[in-house]
Short mmCIF file of C-alpha atoms in Angstrom, two decimals:
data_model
loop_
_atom_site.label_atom_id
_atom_site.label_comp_id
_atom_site.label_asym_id
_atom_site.label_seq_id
_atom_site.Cartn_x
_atom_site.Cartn_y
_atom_site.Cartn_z
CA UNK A 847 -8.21 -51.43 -22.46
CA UNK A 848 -8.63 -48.92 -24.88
CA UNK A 849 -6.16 -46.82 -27.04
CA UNK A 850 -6.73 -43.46 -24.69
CA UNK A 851 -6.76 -44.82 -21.65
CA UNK A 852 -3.13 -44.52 -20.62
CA UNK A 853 -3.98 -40.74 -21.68
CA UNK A 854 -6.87 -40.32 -19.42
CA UNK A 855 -5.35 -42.04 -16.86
CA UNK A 856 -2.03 -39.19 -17.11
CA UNK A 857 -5.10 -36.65 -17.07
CA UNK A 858 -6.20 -37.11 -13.74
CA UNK A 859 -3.00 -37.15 -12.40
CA UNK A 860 -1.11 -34.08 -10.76
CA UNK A 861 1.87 -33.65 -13.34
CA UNK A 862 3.75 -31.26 -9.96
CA UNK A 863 3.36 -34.34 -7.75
CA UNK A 864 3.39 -37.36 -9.76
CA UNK A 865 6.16 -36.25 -12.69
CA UNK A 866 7.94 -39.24 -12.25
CA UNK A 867 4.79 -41.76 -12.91
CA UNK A 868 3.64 -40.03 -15.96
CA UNK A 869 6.83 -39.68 -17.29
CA UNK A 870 7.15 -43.45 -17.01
CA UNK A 871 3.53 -44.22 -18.43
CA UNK A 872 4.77 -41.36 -21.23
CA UNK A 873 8.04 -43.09 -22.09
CA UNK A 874 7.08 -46.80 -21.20
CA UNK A 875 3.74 -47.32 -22.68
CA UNK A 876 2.58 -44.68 -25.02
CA UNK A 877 5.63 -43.69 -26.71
CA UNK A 878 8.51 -46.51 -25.85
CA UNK A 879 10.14 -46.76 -29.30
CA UNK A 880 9.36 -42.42 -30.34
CA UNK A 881 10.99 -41.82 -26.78
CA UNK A 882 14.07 -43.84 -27.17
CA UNK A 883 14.57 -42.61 -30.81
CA UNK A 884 14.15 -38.62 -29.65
CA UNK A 885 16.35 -39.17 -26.37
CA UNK A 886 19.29 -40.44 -28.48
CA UNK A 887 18.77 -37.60 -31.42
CA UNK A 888 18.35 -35.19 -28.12
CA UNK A 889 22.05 -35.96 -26.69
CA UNK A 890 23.51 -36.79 -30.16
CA UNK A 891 22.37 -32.43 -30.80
CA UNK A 892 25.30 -32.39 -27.92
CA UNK A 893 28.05 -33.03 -29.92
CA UNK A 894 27.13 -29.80 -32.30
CA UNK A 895 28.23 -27.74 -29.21
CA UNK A 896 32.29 -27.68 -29.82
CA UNK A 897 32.65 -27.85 -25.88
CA UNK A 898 30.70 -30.64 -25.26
CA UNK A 899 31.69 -32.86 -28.44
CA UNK A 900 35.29 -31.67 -28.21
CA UNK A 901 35.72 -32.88 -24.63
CA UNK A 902 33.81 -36.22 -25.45
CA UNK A 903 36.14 -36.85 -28.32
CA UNK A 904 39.32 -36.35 -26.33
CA UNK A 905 37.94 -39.03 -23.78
CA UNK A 906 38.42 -41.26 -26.92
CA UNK A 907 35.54 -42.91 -25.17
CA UNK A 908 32.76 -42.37 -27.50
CA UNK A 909 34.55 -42.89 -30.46
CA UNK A 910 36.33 -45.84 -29.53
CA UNK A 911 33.83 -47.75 -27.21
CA UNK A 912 30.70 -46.06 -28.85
CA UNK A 913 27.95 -48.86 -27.82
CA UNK A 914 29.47 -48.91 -24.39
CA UNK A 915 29.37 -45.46 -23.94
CA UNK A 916 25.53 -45.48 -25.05
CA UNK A 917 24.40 -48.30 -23.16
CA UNK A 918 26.13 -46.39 -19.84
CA UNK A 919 24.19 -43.67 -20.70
CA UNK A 920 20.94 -45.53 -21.36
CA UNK A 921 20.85 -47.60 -17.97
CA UNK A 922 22.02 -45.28 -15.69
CA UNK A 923 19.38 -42.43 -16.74
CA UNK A 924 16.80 -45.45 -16.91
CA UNK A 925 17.43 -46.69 -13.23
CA UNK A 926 16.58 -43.61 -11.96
CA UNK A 927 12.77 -43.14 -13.83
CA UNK A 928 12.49 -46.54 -12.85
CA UNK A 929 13.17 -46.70 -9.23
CA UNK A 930 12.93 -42.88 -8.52
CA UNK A 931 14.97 -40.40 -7.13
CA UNK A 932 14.62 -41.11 -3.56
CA UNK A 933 14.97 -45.21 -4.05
CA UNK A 934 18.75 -46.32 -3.23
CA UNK A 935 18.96 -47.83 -6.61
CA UNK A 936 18.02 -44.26 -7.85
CA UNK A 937 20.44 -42.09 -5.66
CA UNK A 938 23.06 -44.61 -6.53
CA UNK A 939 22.70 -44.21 -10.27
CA UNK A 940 22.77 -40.37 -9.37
CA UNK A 941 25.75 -40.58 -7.70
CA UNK A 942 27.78 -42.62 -10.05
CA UNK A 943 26.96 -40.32 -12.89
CA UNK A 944 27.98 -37.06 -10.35
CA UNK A 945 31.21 -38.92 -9.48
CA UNK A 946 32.41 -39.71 -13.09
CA UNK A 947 31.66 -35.90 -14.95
CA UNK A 948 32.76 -33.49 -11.68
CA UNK A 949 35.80 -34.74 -12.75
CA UNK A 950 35.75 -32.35 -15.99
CA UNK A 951 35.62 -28.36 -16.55
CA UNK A 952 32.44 -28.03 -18.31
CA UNK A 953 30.63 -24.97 -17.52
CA UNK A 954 26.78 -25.10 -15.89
CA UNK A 955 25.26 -23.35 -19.14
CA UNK A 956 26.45 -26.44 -20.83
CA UNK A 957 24.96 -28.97 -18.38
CA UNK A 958 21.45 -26.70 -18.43
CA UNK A 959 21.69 -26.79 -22.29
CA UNK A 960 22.17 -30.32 -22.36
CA UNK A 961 19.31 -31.01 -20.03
CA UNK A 962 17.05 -28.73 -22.29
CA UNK A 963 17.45 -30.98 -24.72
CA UNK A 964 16.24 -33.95 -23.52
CA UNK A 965 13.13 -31.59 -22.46
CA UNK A 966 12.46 -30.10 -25.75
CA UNK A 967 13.40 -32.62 -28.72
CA UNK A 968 10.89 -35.23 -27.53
CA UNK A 969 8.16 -32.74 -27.63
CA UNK A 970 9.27 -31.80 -31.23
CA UNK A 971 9.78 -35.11 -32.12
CA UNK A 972 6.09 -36.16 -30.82
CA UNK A 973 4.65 -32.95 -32.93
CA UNK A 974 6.31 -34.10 -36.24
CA UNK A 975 6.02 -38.03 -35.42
CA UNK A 976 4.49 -39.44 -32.69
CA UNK A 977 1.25 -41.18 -32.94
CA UNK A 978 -0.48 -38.23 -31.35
CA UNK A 979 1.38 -35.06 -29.51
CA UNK A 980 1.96 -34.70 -26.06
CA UNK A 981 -0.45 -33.60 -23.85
CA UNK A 982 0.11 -30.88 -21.47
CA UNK A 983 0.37 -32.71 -18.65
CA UNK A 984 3.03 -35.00 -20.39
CA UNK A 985 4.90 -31.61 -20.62
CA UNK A 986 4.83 -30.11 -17.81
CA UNK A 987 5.55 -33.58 -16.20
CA UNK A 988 8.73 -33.64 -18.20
CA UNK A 989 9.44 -30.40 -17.31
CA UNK A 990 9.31 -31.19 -13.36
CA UNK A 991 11.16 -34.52 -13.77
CA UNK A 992 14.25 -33.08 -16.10
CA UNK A 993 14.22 -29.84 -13.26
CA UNK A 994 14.33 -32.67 -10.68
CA UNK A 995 17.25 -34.54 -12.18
CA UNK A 996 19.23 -31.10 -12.87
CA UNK A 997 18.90 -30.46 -8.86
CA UNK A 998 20.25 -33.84 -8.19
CA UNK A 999 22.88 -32.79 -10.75
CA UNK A 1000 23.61 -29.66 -8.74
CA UNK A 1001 22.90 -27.09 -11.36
CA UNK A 1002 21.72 -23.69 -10.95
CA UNK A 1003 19.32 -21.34 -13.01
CA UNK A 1004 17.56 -24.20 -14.24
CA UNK A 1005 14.10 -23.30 -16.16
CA UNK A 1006 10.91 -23.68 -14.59
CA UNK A 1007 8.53 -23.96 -17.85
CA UNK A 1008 8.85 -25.88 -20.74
CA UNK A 1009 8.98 -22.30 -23.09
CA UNK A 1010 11.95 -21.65 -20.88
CA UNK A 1011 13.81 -24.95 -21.68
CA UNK A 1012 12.69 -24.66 -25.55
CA UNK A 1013 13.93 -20.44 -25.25
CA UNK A 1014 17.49 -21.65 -23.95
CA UNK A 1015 17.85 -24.85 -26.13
CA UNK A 1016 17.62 -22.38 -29.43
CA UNK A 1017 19.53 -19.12 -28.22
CA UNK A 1018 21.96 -21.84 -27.06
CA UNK A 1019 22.57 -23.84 -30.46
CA UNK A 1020 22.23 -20.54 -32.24
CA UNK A 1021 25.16 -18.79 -30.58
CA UNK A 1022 27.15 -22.19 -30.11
CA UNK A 1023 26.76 -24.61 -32.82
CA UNK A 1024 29.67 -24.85 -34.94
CA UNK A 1025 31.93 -27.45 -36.76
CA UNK A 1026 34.74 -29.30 -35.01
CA UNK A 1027 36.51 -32.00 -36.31
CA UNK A 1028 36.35 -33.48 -32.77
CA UNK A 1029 32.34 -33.24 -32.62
CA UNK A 1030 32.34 -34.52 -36.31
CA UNK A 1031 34.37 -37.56 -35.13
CA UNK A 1032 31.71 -38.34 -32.44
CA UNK A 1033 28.97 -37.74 -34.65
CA UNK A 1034 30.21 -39.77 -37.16
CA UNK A 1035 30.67 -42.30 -34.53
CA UNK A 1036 27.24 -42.14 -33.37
CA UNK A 1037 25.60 -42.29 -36.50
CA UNK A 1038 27.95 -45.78 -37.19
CA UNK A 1039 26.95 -47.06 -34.02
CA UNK A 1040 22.67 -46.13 -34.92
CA UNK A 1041 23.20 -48.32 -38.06
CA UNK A 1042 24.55 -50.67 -36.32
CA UNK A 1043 21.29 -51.88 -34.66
CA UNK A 1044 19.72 -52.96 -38.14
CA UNK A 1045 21.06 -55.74 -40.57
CA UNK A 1046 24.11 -55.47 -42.43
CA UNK A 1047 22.26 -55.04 -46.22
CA UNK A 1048 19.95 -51.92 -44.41
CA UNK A 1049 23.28 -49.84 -42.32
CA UNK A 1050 24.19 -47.52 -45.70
CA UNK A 1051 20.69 -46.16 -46.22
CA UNK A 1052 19.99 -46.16 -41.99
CA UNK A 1053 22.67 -43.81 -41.56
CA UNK A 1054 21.71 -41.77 -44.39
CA UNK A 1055 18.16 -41.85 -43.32
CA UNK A 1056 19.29 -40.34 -39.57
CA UNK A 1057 20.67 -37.47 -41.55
CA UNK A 1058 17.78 -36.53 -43.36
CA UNK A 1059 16.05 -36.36 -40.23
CA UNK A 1060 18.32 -33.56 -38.68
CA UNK A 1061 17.66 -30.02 -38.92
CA UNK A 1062 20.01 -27.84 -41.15
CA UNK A 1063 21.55 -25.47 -38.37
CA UNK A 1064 22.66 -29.42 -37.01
CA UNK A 1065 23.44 -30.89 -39.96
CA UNK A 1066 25.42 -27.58 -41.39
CA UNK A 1067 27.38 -27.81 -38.04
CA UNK A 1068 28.45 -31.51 -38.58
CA UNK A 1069 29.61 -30.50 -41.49
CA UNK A 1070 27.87 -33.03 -43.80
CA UNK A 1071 26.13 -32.45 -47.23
CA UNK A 1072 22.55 -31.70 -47.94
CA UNK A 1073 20.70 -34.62 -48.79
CA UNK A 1074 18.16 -34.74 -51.45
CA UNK A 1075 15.12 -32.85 -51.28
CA UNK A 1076 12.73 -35.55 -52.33
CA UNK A 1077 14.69 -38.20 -50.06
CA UNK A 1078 14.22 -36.12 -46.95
CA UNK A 1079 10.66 -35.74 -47.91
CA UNK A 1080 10.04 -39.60 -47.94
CA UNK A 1081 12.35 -40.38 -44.93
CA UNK A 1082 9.91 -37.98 -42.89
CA UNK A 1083 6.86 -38.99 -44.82
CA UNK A 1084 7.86 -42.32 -44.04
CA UNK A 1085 8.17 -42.02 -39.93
CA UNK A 1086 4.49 -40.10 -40.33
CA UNK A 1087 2.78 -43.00 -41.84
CA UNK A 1088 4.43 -45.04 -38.84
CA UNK A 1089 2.67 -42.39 -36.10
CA UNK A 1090 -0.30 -42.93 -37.90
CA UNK A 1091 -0.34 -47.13 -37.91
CA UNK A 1092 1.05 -47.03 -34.33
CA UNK A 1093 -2.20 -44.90 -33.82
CA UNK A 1094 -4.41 -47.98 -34.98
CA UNK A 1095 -2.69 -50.65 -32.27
CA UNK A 1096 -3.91 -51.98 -29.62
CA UNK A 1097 -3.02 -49.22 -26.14
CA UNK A 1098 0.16 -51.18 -24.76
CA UNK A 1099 -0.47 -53.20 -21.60
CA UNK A 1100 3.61 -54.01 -20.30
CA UNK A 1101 6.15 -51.64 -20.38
CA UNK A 1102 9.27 -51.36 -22.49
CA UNK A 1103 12.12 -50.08 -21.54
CA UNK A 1104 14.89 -48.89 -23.17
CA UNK A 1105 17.62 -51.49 -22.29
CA UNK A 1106 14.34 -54.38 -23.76
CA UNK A 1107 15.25 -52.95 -27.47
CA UNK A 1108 17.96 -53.94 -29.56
CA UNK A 1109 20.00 -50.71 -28.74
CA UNK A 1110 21.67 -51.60 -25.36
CA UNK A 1111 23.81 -54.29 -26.25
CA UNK A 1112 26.78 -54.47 -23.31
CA UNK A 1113 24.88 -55.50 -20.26
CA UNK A 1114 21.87 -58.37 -21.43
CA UNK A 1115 20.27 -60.18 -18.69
CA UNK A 1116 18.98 -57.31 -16.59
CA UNK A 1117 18.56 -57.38 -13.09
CA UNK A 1118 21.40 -60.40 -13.61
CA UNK A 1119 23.44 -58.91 -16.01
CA UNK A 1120 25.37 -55.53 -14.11
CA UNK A 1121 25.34 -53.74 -11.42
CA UNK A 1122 24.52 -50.00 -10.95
CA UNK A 1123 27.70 -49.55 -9.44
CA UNK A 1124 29.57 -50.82 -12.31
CA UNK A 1125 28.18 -48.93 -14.56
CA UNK A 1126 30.48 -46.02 -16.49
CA UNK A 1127 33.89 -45.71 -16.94
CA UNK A 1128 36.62 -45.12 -13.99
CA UNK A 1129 40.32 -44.84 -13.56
CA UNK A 1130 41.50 -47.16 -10.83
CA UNK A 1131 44.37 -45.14 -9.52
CA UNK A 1132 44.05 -41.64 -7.79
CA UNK A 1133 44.35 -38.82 -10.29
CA UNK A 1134 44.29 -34.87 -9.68
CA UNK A 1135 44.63 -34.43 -13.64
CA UNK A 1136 42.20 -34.80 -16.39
CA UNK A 1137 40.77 -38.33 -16.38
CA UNK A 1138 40.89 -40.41 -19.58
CA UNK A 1139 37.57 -42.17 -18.84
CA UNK A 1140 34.74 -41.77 -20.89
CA UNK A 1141 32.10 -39.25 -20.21
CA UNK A 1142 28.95 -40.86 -21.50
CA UNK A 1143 26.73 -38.18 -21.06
CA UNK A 1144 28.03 -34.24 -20.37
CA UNK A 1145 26.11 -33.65 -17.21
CA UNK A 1146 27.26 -31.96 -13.62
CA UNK A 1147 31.15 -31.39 -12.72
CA UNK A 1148 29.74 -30.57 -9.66
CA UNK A 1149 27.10 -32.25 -7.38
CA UNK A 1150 25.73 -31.49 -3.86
CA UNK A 1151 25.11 -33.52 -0.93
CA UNK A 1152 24.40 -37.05 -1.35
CA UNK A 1153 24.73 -37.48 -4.74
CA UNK A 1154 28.01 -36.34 -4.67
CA UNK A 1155 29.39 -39.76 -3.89
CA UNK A 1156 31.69 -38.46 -1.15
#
């Protein structure tokens, strides 16, 4: 097998048909590690958005039970590329993340904003860092599975291209981006919980590392310093020279999915080790009020059909 052949293979397939395929052969085989890294910096952008990182702070969810809360996240979005949206294990996953965030007032251009993130930073982060960029089948692909997952979600005026997606994710930030001391607690949570994954000696210059990697308009609306100049330069520098020696290896021949890294830490032993179903975070009694669950990942208050849960 050679190092293009996953490409050609994503080339001769129809990206408005078979989205779901190429965006596992995308996120599985070419880019496992670029695609995990980008998805987390994608949702992490989130928290910028006072009405997203505000309610996730008053869950006291994601700053209290941080890894939790990611690997929640992680496994239910990964059980439904991996199974697909029609499987049961799919709809299920669906349903369970439907059920827990209807239960919150968060407004459709926040759930559409959210989802154009995890549409456009990829792309970006493949253009500055990937081994090579994405092709455009990758991207439209993307586009179709992330306008897929939004109907499931129940949203409305989703885009249909990905110059839509990328349009709305920067008007977006630009009008809503600002500092909160209840995003800033999430974020600083989030960065903590990043450094985490490496050895004790390496977590002070890993989290300072993930900051030189943000854009100023995120940074600036964290509220944290500027780093230096030249160490920004060689943090980036330094994930360019690791596109280009990821370009040399051999094309990978078994998948990797998210919950195989180090990152997902709460539920090991997959299929063995949790259920779909248990997934997230639920009150046990009945409760017209706010719940005090954690929200893991700001998507639909409201869902349709099946995937409501009901």
């Amino acid at each position: 097998m050679q190092r293009y052949d996953w490409l050609k293979k994503i080339q001769r397939m129809d990206p408005e048909t078979e989205f779901t395929e190429i965006y596992r052969i995308s996120s599985w085989y070419e880019f496992p590690w670029d695609y995990t890294q980008s998805l987390s910096f994608a949702l992490y952008r989130t928290y910028a958005v006072p009405s997203i990182g505000g309610l996730l702070a008053r869950t006291g969810e994601f700053t209290g039970r941080t890894q939790k809360r990611y690997d929640d996240t992680v496994l239910i979005l990964e059980a439904v590329i991996e199974h697909g949206f029609d499987s049961s294990q799919g709809r299920e996953a669906i349903r369970r993340m439907n059920r827990m965030h209807r239960r919150y007032d968060i407004t459709n251009d926040d759930f559409r904003y959210v989802l154009a993130t995890f549409v456009v930073t990829p792309k970006r982060w493949m253009d500055d860092y990937g081994w090579r960029r994405l092709s455009p089948h990758e991207i439209r692909a993307s586009v179709n599975y992330y306008r897929e997952l939004g109907r499931h979600m129940g949203l409305s005026g989703i885009p249909e291209t990905y110059e839509e997606f990328e349009r709305l994710l920067d008007d977006y930030e630009r009008e809503h981006f600002a500092f909160d001391p209840g995003s800033r607690a999430v974020s600083d949570a989030t960065l903590g919980l990043m450094a985490s994954w490496y050895p004790a000696p390496l977590r002070p210059s890993m989290r300072t590392s993930s900051v030189c990697l943000l854009d100023d308009p995120l940074r600036e609306a964290f509220g944290y310093p500027a780093p230096p100049a030249a160490l920004r330069r060689a943090v980036r520098a330094g994930m360019r020279l690791r596109g280009r020696f990821v370009r040399l290896l051999p094309p990978r021949r078994r998948p990797h999915l998210a919950r195989d890294g180090r990152q997902v830490r709460g539920y090991p032993g997959y299929p063995y080790g949790y259920r779909i179903g248990d997934l997230g975070t639920f009150e046990e009694k009945a409760d017209t009020g706010s719940a005090s669950g954690g929200c893991p990942f700001p998507h639909a208050a409201a869902a349709t059909g099946d995937e409501a849960g009901d």
